[in-house]
Amino acid sequence: MKNKIKLFGIFLGLVFFSVNGYAQKELKIGICLDAESYEYNQLSEHFKTELEALNLARFTLRFQELNSDWNAEKAQQNIQTFMQDTTIDVVVSVGYISSNAMAKQKHFAKPVIATNILDGEMQALELRDGKYSGIDNFTYIESFFSLKNDLVSFVQMYDNKHVTVFIPNTFKENFPQITSYFKQCIPKSELTVVSAGKQSVDAISNLPANTDGAFVLPLMEYSDLEIEKLFEELNKRHIPSLAVSGIDYLNKGATLSLSPKFTFQQFGRQLALRVLKISEGINPADISVHIDGFNRVPIVNMESVRQVDKFPEWNVLNQSILINLTQLPNSRTLNLRLALAEALENNMQGKMGKQDVKIAEKDVRIAKSNYLPQVELSGTGVGLSENLVEASMGQKGEFTITGSASLKQVLYSEQVMANIAIKKLLAENMKIADQKTVLDIVSNTSGAYIGLLFAKSNLLIQNENVNATMKNLELAKAKNEIGQNSISDVNRWISELNLNKMKLNDANALYKNNMYQINQILNKPIDEHIKIPDSSSIDKSIVLNQDLLTNIFKNPPLTEKYADFIIDQMKTNAPEIKQLSKNKEIIEKKSLMYKRQSYIPEAALFANADQAFVRNGVITNTQLPIPPPPDDITWNAGIRLSIPIFEGGKKIAERQKSMLELDKLNNQETDLLNQLESGIRSNVQKLRASFLEMELANNATQAAEDNFNSVQDAYSQGVADLIQLIDAQNVMIKTKYLANIAYYQYVMDYILIERLQGKFTFLGTESEKQAYTNQIQEYLIKVE
């Protein structure tokens, strides 16, 4: 037994020693870099990180880098340096120049991997069995773009007559065959190859005037800003561009790409996996050059397409992955606050409301005019017949011109005073109505803006659904080609793709419709393009103190108390209640007027003055003692008092009617308060439900997305079937759609609560917002 224990101990020791010795074995890798550029440095770093992650402590990794500084001769020297260095186990190239220099070698003394092959056909790299280099100790990673196929497809899409190819200076120097190669690809179109230089201005200065298409190779010497400037200028000149580098260049303004999204991390992993295979003793000649898991599908930047105003044929767009669907050219950026400011300034309802206020103020001025002196001047010319002159006994002439002046001043009139008071109340009521209009404009504009955000988000979700379906279709086609599934899977995915594109078209129509609606509210040109910022944080600019609301909504009793607080705010601020209150004052004033008119007389001062300026043809009778008419001013003045004695019971009936109207308004006020309170309590509960649903929807979305990725991966490996993947994708899109609804419904419910309380606190200053938050906290503490 002791011997067995000893033997077992010796065995464990040997195992430990062998494992420890294996772990300590060194693997040194020489990296030939083209230059210190952002892209190459990223690729090199990701390669090191991925290799260390995959190594699993089998080797002690060492790396040594040599930089060729864009020089082909220096790249050759670096390769030879590593070849002659006995401490280097594997040599890899990072960059097109170093990879090209490596591919020109005929014999390799140690394992070599060329990472960045520009184009295998152009560089005359033949494959064994279609996927192996067949050269001892040499392999490479195929390019994730195809220069020939991309150029031909580009010309077919846009029917280009003159294509300009932008290439880095180093490409022109190191690939002298590139111009003739490109011209062979499109013999029916004119083609010019120009050096991109180190800045976009260099490239544009070399651009032929008749260029109708730009083919852009990787611009390693450009900064991100210079790349953006280049595509911005091409878009301004209405020149569509194809970027072979993929989606990163599309995000900088290129029109389209046929290269899949392949990150530095993915590329680094491909390189690390090949190094790992070499470390296991596999000859690079027997390692496939192909990259697993990418398909060449057109990726179209719709923002650039709209800018160049040249659309590919519909069948091309129908088969493409679309990005930047919501980015429209010549669009103005519109955030919520700017939208509200424009609505309050330009909205037609708001303008008419302000005009109503001004009209009511003029009515007050008109009513007051009845209490001011009324002065009138007049002139009269009268001609009389002879018999009338004789009958007047010398008091009138055949022709008389007289000037008159009259004054009337109301000293006291219950009707005039009541009318002034009523007009003032009506003006105040109109101001309250204008406040209500303002609140409605803010509410409607906010609703339209949130609706536009929702439509944009939904459009992106449906586009994601189409893109996922296109990827699944490509997986099905690939599996069908190797006999893993039947053509029925392909047909089913084609059907799903067309159905999902119908949903995408509907989502796009909804997005445009919401844009038209908000333009109508803002009184802007209906077809004006709007650019809205990222919508994922709109709640932060609207919902005040989310942490406080979180505590409230997680405690049902506190939710009810929060509703009580909003009801108190409503009773203080709601313009609907203020309007009813003013209407009651108006009725009360009318009732008092009718009562007072029955016993308080009206008093008015009046005065008149006349002056005869011309009096001709007066006939006097000297035998009668009648004095001649006066030549100076004649006047009279007095006070008039009047009181109605009997008007058929009109005043009594009017007063009784006003009392009935007052009772009706009291009932309306009670009913309105009940409606508003019911609406507030109901909507507070809806707001709480929306808040709770957001977290649930987000959790469901994350789980559904993870499940979809797992099932899609399983489907590609033949483990999951078609129905499982379709179900997983439908659940993912549905949960994202529901999460979208939950989020924007929460924001809309909060805006509705603000409207019901009679003021929008999120539009206030920071101090006003803090004061409002303090009010809520103090109220909740007080009621407890």
Tab-separated table of N, CA, C and O in Angstrom, residues 46 79 85 94-95 127 129 147 161 185 241 266 385 468 481 502 570 577-578 624 631 679 703 733 742 764:
chain	number	residue	atom	x	y	z
A	46	HIS	N	-5.112	44.481	-29.867
A	46	HIS	CA	-6.169	43.477	-29.751
A	46	HIS	C	-5.617	42.072	-30.016
A	46	HIS	O	-6.052	41.104	-29.385
A	79	ILE	N	11.349	41.979	-41.812
A	79	ILE	CA	11.002	40.562	-41.954
A	79	ILE	C	12.271	39.699	-41.867
A	79	ILE	O	12.304	38.689	-41.153
A	85	ASP	N	16.515	36.015	-36.517
A	85	ASP	CA	16.548	36.004	-35.046
A	85	ASP	C	16.063	34.651	-34.545
A	85	ASP	O	14.887	34.313	-34.670
A	94	VAL	N	1.475	43.356	-39.590
A	94	VAL	CA	0.308	44.194	-39.330
A	94	VAL	C	0.414	45.402	-40.247
A	94	VAL	O	1.194	46.320	-40.000
A	95	GLY	N	-0.310	45.374	-41.350
A	95	GLY	CA	-0.265	46.451	-42.324
A	95	GLY	C	-0.154	45.889	-43.725
A	95	GLY	O	0.387	44.801	-43.947
A	127	LEU	N	-4.392	29.658	-54.141
A	127	LEU	CA	-4.777	28.843	-52.993
A	127	LEU	C	-4.844	27.371	-53.371
A	127	LEU	O	-5.221	27.017	-54.494
A	129	ASP	N	-6.811	24.003	-52.828
A	129	ASP	CA	-8.165	23.590	-52.441
A	129	ASP	C	-9.050	24.789	-52.117
A	129	ASP	O	-10.036	24.660	-51.373
A	147	LEU	N	-11.733	44.027	-53.770
A	147	LEU	CA	-11.613	45.228	-54.595
A	147	LEU	C	-12.355	45.074	-55.920
A	147	LEU	O	-13.101	45.968	-56.338
A	161	LYS	N	-19.955	56.655	-64.987
A	161	LYS	CA	-19.209	56.850	-66.225
A	161	LYS	C	-17.741	57.157	-65.945
A	161	LYS	O	-16.870	56.882	-66.772
A	185	CYS	N	-11.166	45.796	-64.328
A	185	CYS	CA	-12.434	45.440	-63.652
A	185	CYS	C	-13.623	46.126	-64.319
A	185	CYS	O	-14.714	45.546	-64.400
A	241	SER	N	-20.097	57.554	-52.830
A	241	SER	CA	-18.794	56.964	-52.522
A	241	SER	C	-18.974	55.557	-51.961
A	241	SER	O	-19.930	55.273	-51.240
A	266	GLN	N	-12.269	41.428	-33.421
A	266	GLN	CA	-12.526	40.208	-34.195
A	266	GLN	C	-11.312	39.846	-35.062
A	266	GLN	O	-10.933	38.685	-35.162
A	385	SER	N	-88.803	128.727	-46.155
A	385	SER	CA	-89.682	129.385	-47.123
A	385	SER	C	-90.158	130.731	-46.539
A	385	SER	O	-90.067	130.966	-45.329
A	468	ALA	N	-31.283	41.676	-38.891
A	468	ALA	CA	-31.128	40.356	-38.274
A	468	ALA	C	-31.680	39.268	-39.188
A	468	ALA	O	-31.090	38.182	-39.316
A	481	GLU	N	-25.891	25.350	-48.763
A	481	GLU	CA	-24.820	25.039	-49.711
A	481	GLU	C	-23.993	23.835	-49.266
A	481	GLU	O	-23.487	23.085	-50.099
A	502	MET	N	-41.995	45.042	-44.776
A	502	MET	CA	-43.291	45.724	-44.767
A	502	MET	C	-43.462	46.494	-43.449
A	502	MET	O	-43.926	47.649	-43.442
A	570	MET	N	-53.353	71.288	-8.363
A	570	MET	CA	-54.393	71.521	-9.361
A	570	MET	C	-55.385	72.577	-8.874
A	570	MET	O	-55.774	73.478	-9.633
A	577	ILE	N	-60.418	75.738	-13.389
A	577	ILE	CA	-61.089	76.144	-12.148
A	577	ILE	C	-61.119	77.661	-12.036
A	577	ILE	O	-62.130	78.262	-11.618
A	578	LYS	N	-60.031	78.306	-12.416
A	578	LYS	CA	-59.985	79.770	-12.369
A	578	LYS	C	-61.021	80.369	-13.310
A	578	LYS	O	-61.649	81.386	-12.980
A	624	LEU	N	-95.493	144.662	-33.326
A	624	LEU	CA	-95.600	143.662	-32.251
A	624	LEU	C	-94.397	143.763	-31.328
A	624	LEU	O	-93.262	143.941	-31.780
A	631	ASP	N	-77.910	137.627	-30.732
A	631	ASP	CA	-76.735	137.439	-31.594
A	631	ASP	C	-75.602	136.703	-30.878
A	631	ASP	O	-74.684	136.192	-31.515
A	679	GLY	N	-59.106	62.135	-12.750
A	679	GLY	CA	-58.061	62.046	-13.777
A	679	GLY	C	-56.673	62.007	-13.176
A	679	GLY	O	-55.807	61.234	-13.615
A	703	ALA	N	-32.928	39.819	-21.700
A	703	ALA	CA	-32.998	38.355	-21.739
A	703	ALA	C	-33.315	37.852	-23.144
A	703	ALA	O	-32.719	36.881	-23.627
A	733	ILE	N	-37.606	41.294	-30.844
A	733	ILE	CA	-38.140	42.529	-31.426
A	733	ILE	C	-39.382	42.993	-30.667
A	733	ILE	O	-39.559	44.190	-30.411
A	742	ALA	N	-43.046	51.376	-23.221
A	742	ALA	CA	-43.052	51.620	-21.777
A	742	ALA	C	-42.289	52.894	-21.435
A	742	ALA	O	-42.738	53.704	-20.611
A	764	GLY	N	-39.243	75.224	-15.673
A	764	GLY	CA	-38.783	76.257	-14.757
A	764	GLY	C	-37.277	76.298	-14.623
A	764	GLY	O	-36.540	75.495	-15.197
